[in-house]
Tab-separated table of C-alpha atoms in Angstrom:
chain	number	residue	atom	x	y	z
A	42	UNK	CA	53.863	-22.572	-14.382
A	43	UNK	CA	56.904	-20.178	-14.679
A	44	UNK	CA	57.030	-18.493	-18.174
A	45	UNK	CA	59.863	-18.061	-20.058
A	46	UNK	CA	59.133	-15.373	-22.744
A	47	UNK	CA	61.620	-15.965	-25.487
A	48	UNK	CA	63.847	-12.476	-25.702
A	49	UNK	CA	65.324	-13.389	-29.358
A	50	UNK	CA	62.754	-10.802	-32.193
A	51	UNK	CA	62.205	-13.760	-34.539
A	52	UNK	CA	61.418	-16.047	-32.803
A	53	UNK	CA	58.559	-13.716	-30.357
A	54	UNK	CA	57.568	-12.654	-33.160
A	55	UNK	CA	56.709	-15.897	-34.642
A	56	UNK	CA	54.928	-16.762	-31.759
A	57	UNK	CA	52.841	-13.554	-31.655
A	58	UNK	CA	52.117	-14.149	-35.137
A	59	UNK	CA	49.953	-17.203	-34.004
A	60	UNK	CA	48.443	-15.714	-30.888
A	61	UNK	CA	47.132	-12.570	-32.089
A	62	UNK	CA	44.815	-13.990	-35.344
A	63	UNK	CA	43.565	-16.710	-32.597
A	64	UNK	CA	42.640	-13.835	-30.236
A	65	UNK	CA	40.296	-12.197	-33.021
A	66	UNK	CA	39.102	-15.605	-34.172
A	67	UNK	CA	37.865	-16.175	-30.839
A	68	UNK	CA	36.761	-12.458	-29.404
A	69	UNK	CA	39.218	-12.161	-27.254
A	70	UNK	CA	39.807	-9.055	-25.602
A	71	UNK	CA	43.228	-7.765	-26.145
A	72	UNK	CA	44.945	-7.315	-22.755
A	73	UNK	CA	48.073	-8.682	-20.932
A	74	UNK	CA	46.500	-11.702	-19.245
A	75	UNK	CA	44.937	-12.500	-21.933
A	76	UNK	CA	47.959	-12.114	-24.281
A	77	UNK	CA	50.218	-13.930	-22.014
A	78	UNK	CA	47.274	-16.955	-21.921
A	79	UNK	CA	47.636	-17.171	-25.568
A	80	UNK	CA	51.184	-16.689	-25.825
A	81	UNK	CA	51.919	-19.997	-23.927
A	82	UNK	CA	48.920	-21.938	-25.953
A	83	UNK	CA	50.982	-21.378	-29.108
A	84	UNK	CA	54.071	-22.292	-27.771
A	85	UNK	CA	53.011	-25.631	-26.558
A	86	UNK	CA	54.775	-25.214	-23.304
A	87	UNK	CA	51.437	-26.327	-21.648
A	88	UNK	CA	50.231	-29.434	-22.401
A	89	UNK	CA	47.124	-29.073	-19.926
A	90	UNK	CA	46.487	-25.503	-20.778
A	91	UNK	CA	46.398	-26.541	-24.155
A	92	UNK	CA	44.298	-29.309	-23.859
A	93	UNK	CA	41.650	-27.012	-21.869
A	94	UNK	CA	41.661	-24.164	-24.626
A	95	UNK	CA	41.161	-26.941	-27.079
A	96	UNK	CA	38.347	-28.245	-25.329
A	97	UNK	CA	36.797	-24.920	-25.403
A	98	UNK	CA	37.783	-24.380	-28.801
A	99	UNK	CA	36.108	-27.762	-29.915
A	100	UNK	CA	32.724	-27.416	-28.208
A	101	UNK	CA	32.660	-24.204	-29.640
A	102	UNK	CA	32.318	-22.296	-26.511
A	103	UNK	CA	32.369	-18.248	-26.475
A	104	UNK	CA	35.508	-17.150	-24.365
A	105	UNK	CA	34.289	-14.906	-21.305
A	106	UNK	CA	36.498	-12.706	-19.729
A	107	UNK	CA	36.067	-14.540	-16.755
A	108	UNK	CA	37.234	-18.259	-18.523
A	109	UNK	CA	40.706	-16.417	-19.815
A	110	UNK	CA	41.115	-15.310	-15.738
A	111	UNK	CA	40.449	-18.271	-14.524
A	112	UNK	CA	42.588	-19.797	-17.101
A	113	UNK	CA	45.493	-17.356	-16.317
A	114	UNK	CA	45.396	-17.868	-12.478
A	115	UNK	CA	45.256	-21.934	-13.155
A	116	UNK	CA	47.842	-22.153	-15.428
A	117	UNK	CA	50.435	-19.341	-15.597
A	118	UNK	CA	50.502	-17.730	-12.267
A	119	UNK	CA	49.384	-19.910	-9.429
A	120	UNK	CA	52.516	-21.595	-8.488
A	121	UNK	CA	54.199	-18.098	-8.779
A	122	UNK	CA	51.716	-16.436	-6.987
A	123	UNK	CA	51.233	-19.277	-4.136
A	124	UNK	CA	55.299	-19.451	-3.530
A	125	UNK	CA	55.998	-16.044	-3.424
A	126	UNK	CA	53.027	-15.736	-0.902
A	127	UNK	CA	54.990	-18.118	1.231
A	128	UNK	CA	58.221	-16.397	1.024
A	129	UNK	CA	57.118	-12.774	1.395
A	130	UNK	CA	55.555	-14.485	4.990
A	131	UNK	CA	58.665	-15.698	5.562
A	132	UNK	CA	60.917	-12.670	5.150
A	133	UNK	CA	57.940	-10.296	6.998
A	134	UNK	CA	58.950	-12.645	9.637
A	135	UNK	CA	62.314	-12.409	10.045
A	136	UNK	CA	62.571	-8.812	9.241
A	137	UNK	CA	60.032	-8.109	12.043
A	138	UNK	CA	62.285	-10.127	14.673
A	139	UNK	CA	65.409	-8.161	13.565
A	140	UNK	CA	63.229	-4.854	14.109
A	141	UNK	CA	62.504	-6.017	17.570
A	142	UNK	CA	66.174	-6.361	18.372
A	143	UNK	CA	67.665	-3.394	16.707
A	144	UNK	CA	65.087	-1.687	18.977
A	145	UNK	CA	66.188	-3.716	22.094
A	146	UNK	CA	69.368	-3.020	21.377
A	147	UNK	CA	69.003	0.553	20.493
A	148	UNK	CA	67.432	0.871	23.892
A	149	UNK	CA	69.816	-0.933	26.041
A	150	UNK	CA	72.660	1.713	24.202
A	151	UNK	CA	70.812	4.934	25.810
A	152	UNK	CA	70.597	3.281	29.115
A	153	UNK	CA	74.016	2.558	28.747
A	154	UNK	CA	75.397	6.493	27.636
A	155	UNK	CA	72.974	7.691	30.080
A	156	UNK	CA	74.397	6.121	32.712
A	157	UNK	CA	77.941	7.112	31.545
A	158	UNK	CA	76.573	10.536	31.366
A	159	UNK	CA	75.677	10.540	35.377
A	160	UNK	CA	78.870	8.381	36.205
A	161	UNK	CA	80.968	11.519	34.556
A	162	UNK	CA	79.568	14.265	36.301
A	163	UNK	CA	79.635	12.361	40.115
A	164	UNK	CA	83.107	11.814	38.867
A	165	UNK	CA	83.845	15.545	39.059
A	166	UNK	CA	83.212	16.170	42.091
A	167	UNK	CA	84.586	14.769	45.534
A	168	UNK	CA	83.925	11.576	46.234
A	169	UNK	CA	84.023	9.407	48.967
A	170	UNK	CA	85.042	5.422	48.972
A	171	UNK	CA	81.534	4.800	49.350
A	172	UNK	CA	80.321	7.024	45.975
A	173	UNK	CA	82.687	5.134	44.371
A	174	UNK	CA	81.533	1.624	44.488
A	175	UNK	CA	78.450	2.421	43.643
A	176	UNK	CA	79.011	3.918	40.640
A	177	UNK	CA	81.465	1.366	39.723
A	178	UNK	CA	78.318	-1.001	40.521
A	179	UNK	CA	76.499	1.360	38.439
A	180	UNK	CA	78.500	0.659	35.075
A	181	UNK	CA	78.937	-2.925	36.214
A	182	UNK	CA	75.261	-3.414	36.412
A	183	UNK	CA	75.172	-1.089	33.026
A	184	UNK	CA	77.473	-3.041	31.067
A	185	UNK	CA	75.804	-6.225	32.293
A	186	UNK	CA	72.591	-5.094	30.596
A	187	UNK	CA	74.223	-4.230	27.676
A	188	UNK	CA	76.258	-7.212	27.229
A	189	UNK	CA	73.048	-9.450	27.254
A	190	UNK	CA	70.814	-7.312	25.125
A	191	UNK	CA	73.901	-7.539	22.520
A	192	UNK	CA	73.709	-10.994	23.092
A	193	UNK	CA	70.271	-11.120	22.414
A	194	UNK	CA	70.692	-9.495	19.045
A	195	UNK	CA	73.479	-11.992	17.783
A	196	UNK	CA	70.835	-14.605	18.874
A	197	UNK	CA	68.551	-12.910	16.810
A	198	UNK	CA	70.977	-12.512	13.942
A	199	UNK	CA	71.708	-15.961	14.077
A	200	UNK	CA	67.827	-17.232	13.876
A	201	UNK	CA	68.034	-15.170	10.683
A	202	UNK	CA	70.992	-16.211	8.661
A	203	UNK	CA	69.649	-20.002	9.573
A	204	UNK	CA	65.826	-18.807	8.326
A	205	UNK	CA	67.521	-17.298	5.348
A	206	UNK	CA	68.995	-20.434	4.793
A	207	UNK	CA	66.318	-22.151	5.317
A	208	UNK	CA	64.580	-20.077	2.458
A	209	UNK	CA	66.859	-20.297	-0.014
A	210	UNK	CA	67.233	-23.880	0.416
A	211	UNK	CA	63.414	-23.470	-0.205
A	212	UNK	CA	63.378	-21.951	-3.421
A	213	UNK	CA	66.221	-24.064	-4.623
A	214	UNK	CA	63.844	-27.183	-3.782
A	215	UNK	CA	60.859	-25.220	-5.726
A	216	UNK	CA	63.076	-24.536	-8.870
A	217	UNK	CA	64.022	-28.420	-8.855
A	218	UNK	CA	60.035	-29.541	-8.701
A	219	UNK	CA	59.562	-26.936	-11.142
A	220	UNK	CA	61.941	-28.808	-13.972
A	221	UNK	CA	62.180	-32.618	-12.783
A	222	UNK	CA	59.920	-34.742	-13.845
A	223	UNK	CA	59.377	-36.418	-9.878
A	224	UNK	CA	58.548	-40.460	-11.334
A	225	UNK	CA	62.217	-40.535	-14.041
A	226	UNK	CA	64.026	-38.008	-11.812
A	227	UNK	CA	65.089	-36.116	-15.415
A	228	UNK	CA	64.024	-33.078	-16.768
A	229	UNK	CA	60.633	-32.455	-17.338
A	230	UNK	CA	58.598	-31.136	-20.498
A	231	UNK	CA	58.844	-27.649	-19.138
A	232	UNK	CA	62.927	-27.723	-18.818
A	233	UNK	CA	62.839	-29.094	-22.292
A	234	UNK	CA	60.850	-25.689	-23.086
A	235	UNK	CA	62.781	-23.542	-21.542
A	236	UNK	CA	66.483	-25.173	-22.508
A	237	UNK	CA	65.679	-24.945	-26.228
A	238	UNK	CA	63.840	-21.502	-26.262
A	239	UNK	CA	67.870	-20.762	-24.306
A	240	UNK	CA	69.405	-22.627	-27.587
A	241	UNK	CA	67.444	-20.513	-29.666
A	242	UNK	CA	68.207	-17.185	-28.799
A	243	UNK	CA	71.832	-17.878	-28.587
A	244	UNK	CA	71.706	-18.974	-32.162
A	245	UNK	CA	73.560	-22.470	-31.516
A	246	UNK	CA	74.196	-23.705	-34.508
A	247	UNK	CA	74.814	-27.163	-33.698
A	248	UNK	CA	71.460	-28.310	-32.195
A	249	UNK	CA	70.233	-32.050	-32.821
A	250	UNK	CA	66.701	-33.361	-30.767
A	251	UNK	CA	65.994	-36.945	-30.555
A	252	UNK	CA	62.452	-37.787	-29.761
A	253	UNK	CA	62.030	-41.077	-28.412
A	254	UNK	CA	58.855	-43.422	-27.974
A	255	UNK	CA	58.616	-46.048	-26.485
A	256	UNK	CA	56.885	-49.311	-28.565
A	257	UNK	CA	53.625	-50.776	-27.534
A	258	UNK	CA	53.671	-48.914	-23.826
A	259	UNK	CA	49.694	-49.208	-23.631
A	260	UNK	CA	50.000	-53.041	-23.924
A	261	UNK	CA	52.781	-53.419	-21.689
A	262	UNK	CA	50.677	-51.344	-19.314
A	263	UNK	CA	47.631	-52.970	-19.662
A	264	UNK	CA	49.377	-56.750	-19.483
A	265	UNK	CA	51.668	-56.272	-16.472
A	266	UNK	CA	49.857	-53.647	-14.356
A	267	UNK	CA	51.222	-49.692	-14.042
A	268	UNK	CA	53.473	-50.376	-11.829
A	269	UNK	CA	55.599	-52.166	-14.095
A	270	UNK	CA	55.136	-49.446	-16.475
A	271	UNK	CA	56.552	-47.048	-14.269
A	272	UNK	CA	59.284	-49.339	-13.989
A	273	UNK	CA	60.204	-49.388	-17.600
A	274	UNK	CA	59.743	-45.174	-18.030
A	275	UNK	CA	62.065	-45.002	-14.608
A	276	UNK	CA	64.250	-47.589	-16.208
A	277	UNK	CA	65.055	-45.622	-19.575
A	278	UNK	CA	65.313	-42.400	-16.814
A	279	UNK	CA	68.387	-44.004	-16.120
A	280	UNK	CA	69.782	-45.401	-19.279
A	281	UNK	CA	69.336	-41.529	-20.313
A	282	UNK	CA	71.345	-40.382	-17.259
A	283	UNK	CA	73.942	-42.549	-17.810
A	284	UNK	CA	73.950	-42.536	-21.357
A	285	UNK	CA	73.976	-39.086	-23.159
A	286	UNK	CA	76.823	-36.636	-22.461
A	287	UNK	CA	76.786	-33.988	-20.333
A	288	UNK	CA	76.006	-30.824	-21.993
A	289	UNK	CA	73.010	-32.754	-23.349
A	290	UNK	CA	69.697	-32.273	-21.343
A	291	UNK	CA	67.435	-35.347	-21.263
A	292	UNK	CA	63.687	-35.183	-20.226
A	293	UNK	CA	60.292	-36.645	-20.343
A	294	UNK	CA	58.238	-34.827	-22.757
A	295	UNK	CA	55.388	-36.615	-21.503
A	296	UNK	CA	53.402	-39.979	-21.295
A	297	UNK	CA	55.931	-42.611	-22.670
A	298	UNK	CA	57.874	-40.254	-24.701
A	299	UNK	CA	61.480	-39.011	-24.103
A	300	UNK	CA	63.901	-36.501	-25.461
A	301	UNK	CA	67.366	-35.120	-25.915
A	302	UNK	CA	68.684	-32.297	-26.859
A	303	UNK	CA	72.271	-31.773	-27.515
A	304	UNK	CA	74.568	-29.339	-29.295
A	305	UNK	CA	76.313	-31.550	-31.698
A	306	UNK	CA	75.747	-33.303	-35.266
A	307	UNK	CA	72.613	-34.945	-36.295
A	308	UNK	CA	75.236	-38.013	-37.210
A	309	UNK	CA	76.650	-37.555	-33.194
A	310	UNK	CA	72.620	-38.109	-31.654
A	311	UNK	CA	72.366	-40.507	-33.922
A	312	UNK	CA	75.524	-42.719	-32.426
A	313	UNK	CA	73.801	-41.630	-28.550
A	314	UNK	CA	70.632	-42.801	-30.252
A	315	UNK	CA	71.404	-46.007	-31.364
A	316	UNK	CA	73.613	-46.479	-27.407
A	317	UNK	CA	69.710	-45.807	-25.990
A	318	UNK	CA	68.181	-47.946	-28.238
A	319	UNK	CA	71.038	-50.725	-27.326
A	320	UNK	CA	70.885	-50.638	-23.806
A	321	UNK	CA	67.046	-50.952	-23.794
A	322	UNK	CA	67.044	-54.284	-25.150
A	323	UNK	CA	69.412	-55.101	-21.966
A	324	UNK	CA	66.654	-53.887	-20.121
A	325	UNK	CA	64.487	-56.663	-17.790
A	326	UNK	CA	62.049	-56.587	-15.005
A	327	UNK	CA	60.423	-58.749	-12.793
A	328	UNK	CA	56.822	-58.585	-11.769
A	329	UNK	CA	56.790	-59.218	-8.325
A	330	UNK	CA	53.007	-60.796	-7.825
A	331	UNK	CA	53.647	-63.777	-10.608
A	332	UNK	CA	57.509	-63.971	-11.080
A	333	UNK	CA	56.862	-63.006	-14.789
A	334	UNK	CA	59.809	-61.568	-16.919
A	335	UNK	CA	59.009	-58.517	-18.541
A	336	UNK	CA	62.058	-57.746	-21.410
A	337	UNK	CA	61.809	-57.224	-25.184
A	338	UNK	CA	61.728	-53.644	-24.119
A	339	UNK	CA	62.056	-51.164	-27.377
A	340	UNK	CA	61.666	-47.709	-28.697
A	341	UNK	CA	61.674	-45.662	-31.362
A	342	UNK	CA	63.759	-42.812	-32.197
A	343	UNK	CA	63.084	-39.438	-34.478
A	344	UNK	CA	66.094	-37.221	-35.348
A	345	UNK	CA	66.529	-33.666	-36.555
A	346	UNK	CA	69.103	-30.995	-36.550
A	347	UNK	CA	68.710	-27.571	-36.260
A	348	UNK	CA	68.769	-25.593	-39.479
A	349	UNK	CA	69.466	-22.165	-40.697
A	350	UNK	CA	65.945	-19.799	-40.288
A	351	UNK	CA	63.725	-22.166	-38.314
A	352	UNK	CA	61.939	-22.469	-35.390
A	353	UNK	CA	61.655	-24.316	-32.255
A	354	UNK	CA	58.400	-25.721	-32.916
A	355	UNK	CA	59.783	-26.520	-36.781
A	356	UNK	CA	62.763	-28.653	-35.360
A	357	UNK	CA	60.322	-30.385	-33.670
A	358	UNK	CA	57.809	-31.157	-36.354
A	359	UNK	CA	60.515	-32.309	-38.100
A	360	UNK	CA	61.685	-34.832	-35.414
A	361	UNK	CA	58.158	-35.999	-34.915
A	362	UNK	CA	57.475	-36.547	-38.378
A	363	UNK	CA	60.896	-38.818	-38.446
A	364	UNK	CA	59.307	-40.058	-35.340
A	365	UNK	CA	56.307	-41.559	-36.842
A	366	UNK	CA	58.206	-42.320	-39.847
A	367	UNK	CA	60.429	-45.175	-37.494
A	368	UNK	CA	57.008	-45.995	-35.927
A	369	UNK	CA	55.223	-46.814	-39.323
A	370	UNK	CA	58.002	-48.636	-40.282
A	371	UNK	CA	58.185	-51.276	-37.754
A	372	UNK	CA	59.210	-49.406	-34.613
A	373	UNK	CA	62.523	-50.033	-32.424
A	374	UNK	CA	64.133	-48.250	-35.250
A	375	UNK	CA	66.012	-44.887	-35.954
A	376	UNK	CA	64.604	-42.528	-38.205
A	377	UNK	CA	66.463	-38.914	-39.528
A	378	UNK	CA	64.771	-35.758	-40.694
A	379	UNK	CA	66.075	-34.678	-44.329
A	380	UNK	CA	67.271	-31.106	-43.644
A	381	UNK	CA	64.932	-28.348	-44.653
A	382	UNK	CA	65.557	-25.028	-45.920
A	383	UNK	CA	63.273	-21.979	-43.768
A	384	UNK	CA	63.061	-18.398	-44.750
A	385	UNK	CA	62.026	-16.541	-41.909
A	386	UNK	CA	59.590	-13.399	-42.969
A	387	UNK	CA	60.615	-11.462	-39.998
């Protein structure tokens, strides 16, 4: 995965805060992999590397050295590590073709001054027709040789600017995989992460999440098959798209669950909330294999709005509790989080 460390003092330090007592509960040795490993865990930017350390953590393993590597290379560098192995190829490549040239080119140049050099001093002297044409064959020939080695090189420069291209086009591609969720075409769990850890540390003020859920998504999966279900999570994909403004960033936090998070009111995601909760009811299939309808398609919603001296992982407690609260209630509802006061210790 690609970490984003937050900068902002508080807020690292509210994560280190957790890490470091979970190092020493566990033995574990003190050093910047191992740091890092536990940095992310706390954050909950990971669901996978969370659920392995838990795993660990439940069947009361002993954390070797060797687990928090292996860890580490799964989970925080790989992707890193196997993309910039591709592009450093890449760019030893092309860099190693332009050397070529400039040497071709470099050579073809001293051919070419040399054989100025020997034109000027027959020059000098007297010289018959004959003596003549043959040096002006000479530079013709020269020149000639020049001209295509030149050509060679722009060639050359060419294959570069298009491989450079070509690369960049690359790591535009892996920067897209890295925050879209590839079945909703929206932002994934990790752009979520990384957007509000970015609210954060510019101190927005106005910062309202909406986590959504959507109702009975097991049964629908198990009654029409998953590829109806994937229809449905694709479905609200789009009613997000085309729903929530544009300075809001919409993602799938993961299974069945959605969010937003905008900078605006609690009372503003709450209108946007209620529009999303509208336009799934609109929302109908058609199972292919049997004709069946599938509608009656709902969700519920949990609201909460940023507040003076809290954290990211607060605001979203407090969304998921409001969450659960609209769930325990009787679903395909809206629920709001009663604003809490947080006084950070430093």
């Amino acid at each position: 995965m690609t970490v984003c460390f937050p900068t902002d003092v508080q807020l690292a330090s509210h994560y280190v805060k957790q890490a470091i007592p979970l190092m020493i509960k566990h033995g574990i040795a003190p050093n910047p992999c191992n740091f890092t490993l536990w940095f992310v865990y706390v954050t909950n930017r990971d669901q996978e590397l969370k659920k392995a350390l838990d795993q660990i953590i439940q069947e009361k393993k002993e954390f070797s050295g060797e687990d928090c590597r292996n860890l580490f290379k799964k989970y925080v560098m790989k992707e890193e590590i196997d993309l910039q192995a591709g592009l450093q190829d890449s760019l030893t490549s092309v860099l190693h073709e332009l050397k070529g040239s400039l040497e071709k080119t470099k050579i073809g140049a001293n051919n070419f001054q040399h054989s100025m050099e020997e034109s000027l001093e027959c020059i000098s002297g007297n010289l018959s027709s004959a003596s003549i044409q043959n040096i002006i064959k000479l530079l013709i020939q020269t020149t000639q040789s020049i001209k295509s080695v030149t050509n060679d090189f722009q060639g050359q420069l060419i294959n570069a600017e298009n491989e450079v291209t070509k690369l960049r086009k690359l790591l535009h591609e892996e920067e897209r995989r890295t925050y879209i969720d590839p079945l909703t075409q929206i932002g994934n769990r990790r752009a979520f992460d990384k957007h509000l850890t970015e609210l954060f540390q510019n101190k927005k003020r106005n910062v309202s999440l909406v986590l959504i859920d959507l109702d009975h998504f097991k049964k629908l999966n198990d009654t029409y098959g998953h590829l109806i279900g994937d229809k449905v999570l694709q479905g609200i994909g789009q009613i997000l798209q085309t729903t929530c403004p544009d300075n809001a960033l919409v993602a799938r936090y993961g299974g069945e669950e959605f969010v937003m998070l905008m900078e605006d009111s609690q009372e503003a995601a709450c209108r946007i909330a209620e529009s999303i909760r509208a336009s799934l009811h609109k929302l109908t299939l058609k199972k292919k294999s049997t004709g069946e309808i599938v509608s009656n398609i709902t969700a519920s919603f949990g609201i909460a709005q940023k507040v003076d001296g809290e954290y990211p992982d607060q605001l979203i407690e407090r969304a998921d509790n409001a969450l659960y609260t609209a769930k325990t209630n009787g679903r395909d509802r809206i629920c709001q989080s009663a604003c809490k006061t947080y006084q950070n210790s430093g």
